[in-house]
Tab-separated table of C-alpha atoms in Angstrom:
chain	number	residue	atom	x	y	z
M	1480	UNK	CA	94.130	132.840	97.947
M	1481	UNK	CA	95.464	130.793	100.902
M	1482	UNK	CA	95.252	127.523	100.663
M	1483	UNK	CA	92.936	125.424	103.087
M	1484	UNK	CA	94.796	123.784	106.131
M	1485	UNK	CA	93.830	119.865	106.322
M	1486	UNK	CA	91.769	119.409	109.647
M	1487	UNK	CA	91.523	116.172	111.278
M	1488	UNK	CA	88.426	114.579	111.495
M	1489	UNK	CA	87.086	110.591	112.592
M	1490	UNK	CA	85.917	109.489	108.668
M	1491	UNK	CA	87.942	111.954	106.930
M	1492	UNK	CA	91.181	110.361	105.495
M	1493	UNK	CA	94.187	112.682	107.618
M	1494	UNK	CA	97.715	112.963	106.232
M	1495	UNK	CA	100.696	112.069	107.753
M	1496	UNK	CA	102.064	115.650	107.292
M	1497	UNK	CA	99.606	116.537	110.362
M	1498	UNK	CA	100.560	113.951	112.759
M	1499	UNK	CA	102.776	114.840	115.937
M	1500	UNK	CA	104.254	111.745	116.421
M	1501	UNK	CA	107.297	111.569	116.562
M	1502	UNK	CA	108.835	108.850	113.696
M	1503	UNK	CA	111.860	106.777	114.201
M	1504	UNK	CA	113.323	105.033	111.614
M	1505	UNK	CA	115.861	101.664	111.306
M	1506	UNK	CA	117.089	100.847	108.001
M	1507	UNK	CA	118.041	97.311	106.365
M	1508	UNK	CA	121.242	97.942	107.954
M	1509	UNK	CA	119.510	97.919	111.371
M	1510	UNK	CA	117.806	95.012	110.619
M	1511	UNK	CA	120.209	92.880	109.489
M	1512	UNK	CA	122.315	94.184	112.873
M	1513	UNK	CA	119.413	93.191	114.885
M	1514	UNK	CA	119.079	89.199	112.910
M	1515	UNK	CA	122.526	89.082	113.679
M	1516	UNK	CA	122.432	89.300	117.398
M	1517	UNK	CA	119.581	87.268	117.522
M	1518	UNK	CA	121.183	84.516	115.368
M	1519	UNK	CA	123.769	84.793	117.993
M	1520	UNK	CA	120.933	82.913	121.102
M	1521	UNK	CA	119.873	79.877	118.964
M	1522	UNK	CA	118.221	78.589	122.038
M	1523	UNK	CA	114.951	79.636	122.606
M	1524	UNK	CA	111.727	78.466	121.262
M	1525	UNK	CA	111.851	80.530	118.336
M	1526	UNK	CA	114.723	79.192	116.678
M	1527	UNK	CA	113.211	75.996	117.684
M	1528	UNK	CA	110.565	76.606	115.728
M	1529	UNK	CA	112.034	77.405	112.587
M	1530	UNK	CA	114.386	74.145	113.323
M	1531	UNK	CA	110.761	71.902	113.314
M	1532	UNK	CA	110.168	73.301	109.813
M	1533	UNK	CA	112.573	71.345	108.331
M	1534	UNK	CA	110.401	68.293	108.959
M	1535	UNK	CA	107.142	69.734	108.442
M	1536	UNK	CA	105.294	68.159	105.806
M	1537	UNK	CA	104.066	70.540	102.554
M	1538	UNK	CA	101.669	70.479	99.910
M	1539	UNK	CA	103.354	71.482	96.213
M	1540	UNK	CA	100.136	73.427	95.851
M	1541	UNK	CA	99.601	75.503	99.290
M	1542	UNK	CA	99.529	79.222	98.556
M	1543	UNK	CA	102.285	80.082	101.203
M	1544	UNK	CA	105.099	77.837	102.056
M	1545	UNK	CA	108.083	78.230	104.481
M	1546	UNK	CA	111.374	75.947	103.580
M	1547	UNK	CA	114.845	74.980	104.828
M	1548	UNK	CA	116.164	72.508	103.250
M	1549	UNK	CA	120.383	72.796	103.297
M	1550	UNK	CA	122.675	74.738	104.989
M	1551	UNK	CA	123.095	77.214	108.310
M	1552	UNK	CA	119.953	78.690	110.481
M	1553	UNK	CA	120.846	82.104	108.028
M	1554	UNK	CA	118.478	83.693	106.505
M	1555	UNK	CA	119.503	83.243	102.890
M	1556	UNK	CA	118.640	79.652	103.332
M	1557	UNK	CA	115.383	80.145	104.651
M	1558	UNK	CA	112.656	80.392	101.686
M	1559	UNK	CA	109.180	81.828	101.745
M	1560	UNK	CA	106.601	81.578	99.326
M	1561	UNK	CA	105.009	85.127	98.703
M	1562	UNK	CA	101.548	85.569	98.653
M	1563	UNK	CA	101.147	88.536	95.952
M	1564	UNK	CA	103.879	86.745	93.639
M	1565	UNK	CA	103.850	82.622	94.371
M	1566	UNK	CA	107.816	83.220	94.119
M	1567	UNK	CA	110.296	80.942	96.703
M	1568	UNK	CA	112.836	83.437	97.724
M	1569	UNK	CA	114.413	84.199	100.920
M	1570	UNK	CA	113.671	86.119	104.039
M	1571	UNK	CA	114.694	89.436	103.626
M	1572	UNK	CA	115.278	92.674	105.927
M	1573	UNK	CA	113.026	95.960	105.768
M	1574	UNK	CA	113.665	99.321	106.898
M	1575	UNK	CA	111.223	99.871	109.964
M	1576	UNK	CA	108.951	103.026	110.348
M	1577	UNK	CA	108.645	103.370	114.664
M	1578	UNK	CA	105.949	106.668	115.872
M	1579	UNK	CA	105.952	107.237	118.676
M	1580	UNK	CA	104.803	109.949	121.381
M	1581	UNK	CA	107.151	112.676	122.198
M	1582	UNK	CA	107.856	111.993	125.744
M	1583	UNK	CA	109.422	108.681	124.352
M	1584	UNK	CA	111.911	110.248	122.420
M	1585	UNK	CA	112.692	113.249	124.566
M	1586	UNK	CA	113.550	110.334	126.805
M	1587	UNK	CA	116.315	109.206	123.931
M	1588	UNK	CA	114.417	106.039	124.771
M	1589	UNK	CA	115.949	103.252	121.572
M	1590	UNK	CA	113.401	102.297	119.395
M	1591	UNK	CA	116.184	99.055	118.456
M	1592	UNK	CA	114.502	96.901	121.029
M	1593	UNK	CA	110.859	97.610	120.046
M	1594	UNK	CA	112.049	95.925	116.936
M	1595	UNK	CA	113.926	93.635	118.245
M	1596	UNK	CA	110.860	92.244	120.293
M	1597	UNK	CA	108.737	90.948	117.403
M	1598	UNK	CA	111.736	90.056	115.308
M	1599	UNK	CA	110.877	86.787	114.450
M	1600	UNK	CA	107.084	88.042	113.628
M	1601	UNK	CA	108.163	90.595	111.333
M	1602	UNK	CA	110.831	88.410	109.730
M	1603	UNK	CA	107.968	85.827	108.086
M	1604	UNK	CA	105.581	88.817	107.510
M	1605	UNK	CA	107.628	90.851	105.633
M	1606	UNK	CA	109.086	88.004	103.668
M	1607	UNK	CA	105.828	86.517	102.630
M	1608	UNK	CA	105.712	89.586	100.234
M	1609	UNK	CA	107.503	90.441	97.315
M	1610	UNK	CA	106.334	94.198	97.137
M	1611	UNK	CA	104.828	96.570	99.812
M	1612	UNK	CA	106.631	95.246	102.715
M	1613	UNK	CA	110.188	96.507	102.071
M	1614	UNK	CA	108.700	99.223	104.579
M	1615	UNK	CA	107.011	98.428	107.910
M	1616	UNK	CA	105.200	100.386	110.120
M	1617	UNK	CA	105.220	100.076	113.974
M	1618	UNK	CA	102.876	102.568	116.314
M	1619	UNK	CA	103.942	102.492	120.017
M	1620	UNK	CA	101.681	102.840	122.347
M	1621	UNK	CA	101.051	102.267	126.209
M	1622	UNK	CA	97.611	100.665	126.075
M	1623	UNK	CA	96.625	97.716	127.897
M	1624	UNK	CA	95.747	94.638	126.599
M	1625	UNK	CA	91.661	95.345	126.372
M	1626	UNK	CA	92.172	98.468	125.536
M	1627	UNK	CA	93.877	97.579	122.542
M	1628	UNK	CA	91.044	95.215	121.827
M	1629	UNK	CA	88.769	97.829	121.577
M	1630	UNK	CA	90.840	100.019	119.686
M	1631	UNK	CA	90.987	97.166	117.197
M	1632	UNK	CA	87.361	96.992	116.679
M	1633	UNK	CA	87.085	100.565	116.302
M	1634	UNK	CA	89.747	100.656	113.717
M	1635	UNK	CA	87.821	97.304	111.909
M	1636	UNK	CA	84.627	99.460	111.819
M	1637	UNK	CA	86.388	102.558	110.154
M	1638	UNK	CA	88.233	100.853	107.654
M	1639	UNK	CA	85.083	99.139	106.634
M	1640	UNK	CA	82.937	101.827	106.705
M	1641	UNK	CA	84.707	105.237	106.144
M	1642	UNK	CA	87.529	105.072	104.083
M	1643	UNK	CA	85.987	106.456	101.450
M	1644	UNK	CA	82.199	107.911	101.722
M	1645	UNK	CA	80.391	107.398	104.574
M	1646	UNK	CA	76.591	107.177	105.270
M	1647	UNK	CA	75.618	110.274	107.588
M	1648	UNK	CA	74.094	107.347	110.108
M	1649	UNK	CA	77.576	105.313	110.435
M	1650	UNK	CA	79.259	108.821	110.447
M	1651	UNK	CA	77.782	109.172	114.243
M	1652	UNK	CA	78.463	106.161	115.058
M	1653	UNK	CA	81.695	106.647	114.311
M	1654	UNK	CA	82.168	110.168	115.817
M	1655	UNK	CA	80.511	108.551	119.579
M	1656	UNK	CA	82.847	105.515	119.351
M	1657	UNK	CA	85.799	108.325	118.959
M	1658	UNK	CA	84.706	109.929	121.213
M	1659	UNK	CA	84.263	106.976	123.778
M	1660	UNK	CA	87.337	105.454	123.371
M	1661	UNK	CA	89.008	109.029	123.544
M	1662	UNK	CA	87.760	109.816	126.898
M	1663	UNK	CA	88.871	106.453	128.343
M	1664	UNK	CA	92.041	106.423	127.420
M	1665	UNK	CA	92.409	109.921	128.266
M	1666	UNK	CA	91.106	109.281	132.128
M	1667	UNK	CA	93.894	106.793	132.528
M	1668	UNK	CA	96.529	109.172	130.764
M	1669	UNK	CA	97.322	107.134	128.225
M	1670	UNK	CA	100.075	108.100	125.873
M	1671	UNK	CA	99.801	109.258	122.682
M	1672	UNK	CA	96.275	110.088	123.003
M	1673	UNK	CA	93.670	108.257	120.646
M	1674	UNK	CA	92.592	110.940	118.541
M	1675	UNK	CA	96.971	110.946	117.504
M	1676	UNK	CA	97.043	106.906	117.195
M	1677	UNK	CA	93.671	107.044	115.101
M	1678	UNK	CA	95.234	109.972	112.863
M	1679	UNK	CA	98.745	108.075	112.009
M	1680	UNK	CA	97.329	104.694	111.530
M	1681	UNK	CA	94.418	105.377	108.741
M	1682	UNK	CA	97.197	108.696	107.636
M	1683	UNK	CA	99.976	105.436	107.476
M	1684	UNK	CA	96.872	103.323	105.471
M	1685	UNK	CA	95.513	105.778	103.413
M	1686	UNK	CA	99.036	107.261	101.840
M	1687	UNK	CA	101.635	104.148	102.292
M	1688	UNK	CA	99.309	100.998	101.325
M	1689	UNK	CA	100.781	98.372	104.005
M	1690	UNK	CA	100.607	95.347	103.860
M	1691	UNK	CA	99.960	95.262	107.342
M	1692	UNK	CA	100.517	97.555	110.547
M	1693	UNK	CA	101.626	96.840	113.893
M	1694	UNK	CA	100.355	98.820	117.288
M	1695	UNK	CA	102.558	97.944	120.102
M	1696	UNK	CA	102.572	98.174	123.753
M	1697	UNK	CA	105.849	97.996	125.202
M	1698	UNK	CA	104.765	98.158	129.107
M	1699	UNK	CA	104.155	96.332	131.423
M	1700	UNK	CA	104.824	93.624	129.549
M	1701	UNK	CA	105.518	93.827	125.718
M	1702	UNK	CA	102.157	93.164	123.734
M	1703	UNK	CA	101.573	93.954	120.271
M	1704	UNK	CA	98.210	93.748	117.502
M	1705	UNK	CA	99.214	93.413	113.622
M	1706	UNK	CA	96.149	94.985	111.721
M	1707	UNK	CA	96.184	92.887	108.231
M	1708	UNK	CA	94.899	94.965	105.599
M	1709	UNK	CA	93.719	92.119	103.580
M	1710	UNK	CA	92.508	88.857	104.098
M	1711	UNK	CA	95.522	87.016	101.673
M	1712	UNK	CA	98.616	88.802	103.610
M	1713	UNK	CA	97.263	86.613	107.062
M	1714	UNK	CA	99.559	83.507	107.379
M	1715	UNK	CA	98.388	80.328	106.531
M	1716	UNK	CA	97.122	77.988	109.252
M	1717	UNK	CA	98.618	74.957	108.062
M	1718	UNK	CA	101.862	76.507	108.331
M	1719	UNK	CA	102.020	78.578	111.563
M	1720	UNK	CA	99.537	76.550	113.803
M	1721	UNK	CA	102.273	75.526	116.313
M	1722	UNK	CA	103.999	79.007	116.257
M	1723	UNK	CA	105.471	80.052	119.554
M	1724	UNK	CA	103.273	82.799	122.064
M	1725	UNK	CA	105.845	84.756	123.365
M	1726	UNK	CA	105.096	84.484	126.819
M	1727	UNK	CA	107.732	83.012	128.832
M	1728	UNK	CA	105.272	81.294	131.331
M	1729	UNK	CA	105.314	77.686	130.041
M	1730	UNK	CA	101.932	77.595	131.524
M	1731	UNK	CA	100.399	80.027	129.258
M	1732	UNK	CA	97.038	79.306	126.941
M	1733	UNK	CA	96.357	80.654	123.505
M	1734	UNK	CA	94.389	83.217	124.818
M	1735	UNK	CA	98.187	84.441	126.906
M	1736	UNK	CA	99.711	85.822	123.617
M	1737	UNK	CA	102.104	88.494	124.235
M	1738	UNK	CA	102.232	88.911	120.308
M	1739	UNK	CA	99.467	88.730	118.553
M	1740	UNK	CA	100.649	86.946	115.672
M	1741	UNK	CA	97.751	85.032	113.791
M	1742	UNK	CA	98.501	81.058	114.585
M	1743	UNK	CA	94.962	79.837	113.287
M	1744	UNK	CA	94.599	82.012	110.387
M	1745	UNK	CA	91.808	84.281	109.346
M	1746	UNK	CA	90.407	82.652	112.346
M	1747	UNK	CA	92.582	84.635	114.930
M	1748	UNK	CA	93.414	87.282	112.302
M	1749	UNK	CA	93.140	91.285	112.451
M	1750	UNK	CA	91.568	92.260	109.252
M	1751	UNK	CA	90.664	95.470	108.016
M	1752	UNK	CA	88.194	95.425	105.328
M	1753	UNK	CA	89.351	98.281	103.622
M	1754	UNK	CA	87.495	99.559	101.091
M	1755	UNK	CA	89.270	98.846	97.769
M	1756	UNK	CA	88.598	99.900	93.769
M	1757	UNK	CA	88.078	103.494	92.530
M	1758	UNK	CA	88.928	106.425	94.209
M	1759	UNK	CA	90.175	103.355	97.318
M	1760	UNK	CA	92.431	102.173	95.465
M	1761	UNK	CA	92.959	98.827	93.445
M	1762	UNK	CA	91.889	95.136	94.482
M	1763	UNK	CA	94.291	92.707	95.131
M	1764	UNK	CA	95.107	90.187	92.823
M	1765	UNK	CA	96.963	87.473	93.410
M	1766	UNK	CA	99.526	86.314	90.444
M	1767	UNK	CA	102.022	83.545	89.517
M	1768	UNK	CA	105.291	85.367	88.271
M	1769	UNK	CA	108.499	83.905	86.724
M	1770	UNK	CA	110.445	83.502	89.684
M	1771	UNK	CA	113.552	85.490	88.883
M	1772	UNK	CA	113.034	88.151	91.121
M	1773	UNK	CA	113.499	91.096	88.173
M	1774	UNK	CA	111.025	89.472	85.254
M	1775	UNK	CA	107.687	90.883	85.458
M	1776	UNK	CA	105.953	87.698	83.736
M	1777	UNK	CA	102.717	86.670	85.015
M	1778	UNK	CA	101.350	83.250	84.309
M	1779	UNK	CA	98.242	83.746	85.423
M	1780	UNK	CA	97.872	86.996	83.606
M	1781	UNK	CA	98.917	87.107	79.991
M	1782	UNK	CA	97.095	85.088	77.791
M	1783	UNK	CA	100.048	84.926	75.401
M	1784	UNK	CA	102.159	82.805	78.395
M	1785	UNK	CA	100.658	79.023	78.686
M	1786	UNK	CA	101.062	78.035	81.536
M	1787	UNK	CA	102.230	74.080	81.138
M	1788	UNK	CA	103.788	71.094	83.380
M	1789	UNK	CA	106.073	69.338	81.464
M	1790	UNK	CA	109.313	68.421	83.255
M	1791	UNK	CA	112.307	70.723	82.968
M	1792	UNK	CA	115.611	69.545	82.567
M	1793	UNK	CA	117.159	73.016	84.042
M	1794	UNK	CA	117.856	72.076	87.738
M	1795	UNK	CA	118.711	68.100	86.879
M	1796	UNK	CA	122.358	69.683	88.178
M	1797	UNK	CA	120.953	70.950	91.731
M	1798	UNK	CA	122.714	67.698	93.640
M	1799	UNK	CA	126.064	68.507	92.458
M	1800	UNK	CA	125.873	72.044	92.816
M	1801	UNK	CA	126.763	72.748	89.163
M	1802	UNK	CA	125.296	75.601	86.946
M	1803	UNK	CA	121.944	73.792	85.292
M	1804	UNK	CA	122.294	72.805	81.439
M	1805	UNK	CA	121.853	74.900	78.890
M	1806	UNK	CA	118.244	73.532	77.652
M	1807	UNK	CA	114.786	74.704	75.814
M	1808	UNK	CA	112.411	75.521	78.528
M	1809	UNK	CA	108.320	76.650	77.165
M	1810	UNK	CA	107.361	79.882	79.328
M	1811	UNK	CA	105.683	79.015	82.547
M	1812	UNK	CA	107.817	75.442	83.065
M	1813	UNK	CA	107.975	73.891	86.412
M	1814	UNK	CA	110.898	72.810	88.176
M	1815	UNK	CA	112.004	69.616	87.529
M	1816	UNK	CA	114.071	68.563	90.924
M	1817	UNK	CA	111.530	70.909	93.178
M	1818	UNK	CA	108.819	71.637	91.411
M	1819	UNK	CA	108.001	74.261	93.243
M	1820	UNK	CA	108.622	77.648	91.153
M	1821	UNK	CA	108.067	78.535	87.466
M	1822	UNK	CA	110.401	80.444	85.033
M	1823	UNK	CA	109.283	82.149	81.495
M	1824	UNK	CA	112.509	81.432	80.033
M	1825	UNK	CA	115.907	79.276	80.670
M	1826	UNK	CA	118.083	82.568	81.068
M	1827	UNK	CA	115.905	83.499	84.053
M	1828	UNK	CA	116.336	80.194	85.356
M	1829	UNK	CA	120.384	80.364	85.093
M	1830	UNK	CA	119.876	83.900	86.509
M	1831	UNK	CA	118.263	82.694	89.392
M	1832	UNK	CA	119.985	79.230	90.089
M	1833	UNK	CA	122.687	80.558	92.629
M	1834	UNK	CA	119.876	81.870	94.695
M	1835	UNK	CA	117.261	78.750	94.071
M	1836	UNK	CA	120.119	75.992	95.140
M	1837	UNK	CA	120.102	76.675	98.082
M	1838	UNK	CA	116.531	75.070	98.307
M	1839	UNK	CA	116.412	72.791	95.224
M	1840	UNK	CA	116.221	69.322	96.356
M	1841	UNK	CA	113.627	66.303	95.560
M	1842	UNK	CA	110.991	66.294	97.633
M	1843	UNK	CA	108.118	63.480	98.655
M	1844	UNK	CA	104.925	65.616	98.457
M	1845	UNK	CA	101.642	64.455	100.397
């Protein structure tokens, strides 16, 4: 017997197999190539900004934390605290995952400079995870900056709604706000049509589990939304409040963002409320793990791992540059010089000391 084609429908969870997009993708190589050259223009309000967090003032306890304490604007020096670990390690690259419509790439139109336009952005989201955002996933679009509003609050109301069941009711909702939104878009020949953009981005949520998922609009000016897909992956307030725009008119307002990247928290925040647990999928949980990068130890886990604060003696050395002492440590002991990150044993400290130097010092917390 032939087996059933997959059809697409508005609360039915599509595949990715059935999109038409066309997908476009840039490895770590790519995006190392692409920090490079922007390393290279250390003079615009970006690098500024990273420059400023150098003096920014921390508390030991926040949940995400951004450091630079020694050495070159590189990003091996620049440490993020993730939010689905609690480890400080450094910003990383990704391999990037562009769709986009046909026409685009018949054009042979680079997808480099998509990329390259939210740089910064995806540099502190992706590093603010330890798993699930070695891969990233960027729809391009041609909608206008309303439009993409709306499409937002459609996408908010399927996510929360139809992910997994859906009341008959909400299911016609659904179908006439498809339908809407469809028919607009289609009247000013937008390109690729909604019913494609709604397929890939619940096809790219249902089967790949982002952490997040970015619809961009590269014309007439560049303009971009990043759907969250939980409330604990949205940066922290306290740390990005005075994060640049992107819009090059000094005059601009907070409401001018040519990026949409969340300054003011859950407060400015795209969240889908995805329905999570059972056939969904599982919760998220946050954890405290041993922060060499290849122990699996969770602190706030295993019962059998006490979690203490006595003072170790394993970074004493971090001044002089020196490998730390050779010294009992109890599982789950702090930092002495830092006291920022937790190891379950003093190998995994040793292991992890020519990475953690470079952002061991003594610091004056608030």
């Amino acid at each position: 017997m032939a087996q059933r084609q997959p059809f697409y429908s508005p609360v039915r969870p599509p595949t990715l197999a059935m999109t038409e997009l066309v997908k476009m993708t840039l490895d770590h190589n790519h995006s190392a190539d692409l920090i490079a050259k922007w390393l290279e223009h250390r003079n615009d309000i970006y690098t500024d900004w990273f420059f400023s967090r150098r003096d920014q003032k921390h508390d030991r306890n926040q949940r995400q934390m951004l450091l630079w304490n020694k050495g070159d604007f590189l990003l091996e020096n620049i440490f993020c605290r993730t939010v689905d670990t609690g480890r400080l390690i450094p910003l990383r690259t990704w391999t990037t995952h562009v769709y986009c419509h046909r026409s685009i790439h018949d054009r042979k139109r680079p997808m480099m400079p998509v990329v390259f336009t939210m740089l910064p952005e995806l540099m502190l989201l992706r590093s603010m995870h330890d798993g699930g955002c070695d891969e990233i996933f960027i729809i391009v679009t041609d909608l206008q900056r309303q439009e993409m509003d709306e499409v937002t609050e459609y996408f908010k109301l399927v996510c929360r709604h139809a992910f997994g069941q859906c009341k008959p009711s909400m299911e016609r909702r659904i179908q006439l706000e498809h339908m809407r939104i469809t028919h607009a878009l289609h009247r000013h020949h937008r390109i690729p049509c909604f019913p494609q953009i709604d397929l890939t981005l619940r096809a790219i949520l249902f089967e790949k589990r982002p952490r997040f998922v970015v619809l961009f609009s590269p014309q007439p000016s560049s303009y971009s939304q990043i759907l969250f897909t939980h409330r604990s992956y949205v940066p922290d307030e306290e740390i990005f409040f005075d994060y640049p725009t992107g819009c090059p008119n000094p005059c601009c307002t907070d409401n001018c963002e040519m990026l949409r990247f969340p300054r003011r928290g859950l407060e400015t925040a795209n969240v889908l409320e995805i329905k999570r647990g059972g056939k969904s999928g599982k919760r998220v949980k946050q954890k405290t793990m041993c922060n060499w990068i290849e122990c699996d130890v969770c602190f706030n886990e295993d019962p059998s791992v006490k979690r203490t604060n006595g003072s170790s003696e394993g970074t004493e050395s971090s001044e002089n540059g020196l490998d730390p002492p050779v010294q009992h440590i109890v599982p789950g002991q702090l930092c002495s010089q830092c006291r920022l990150v937790r190891y379950c044993s003093l190998d995994h400290q040793r292991r992890d000391w020519p990475e953690h130097k470079k952002v061991c010092v003594k610091i004056q917390w608030d």
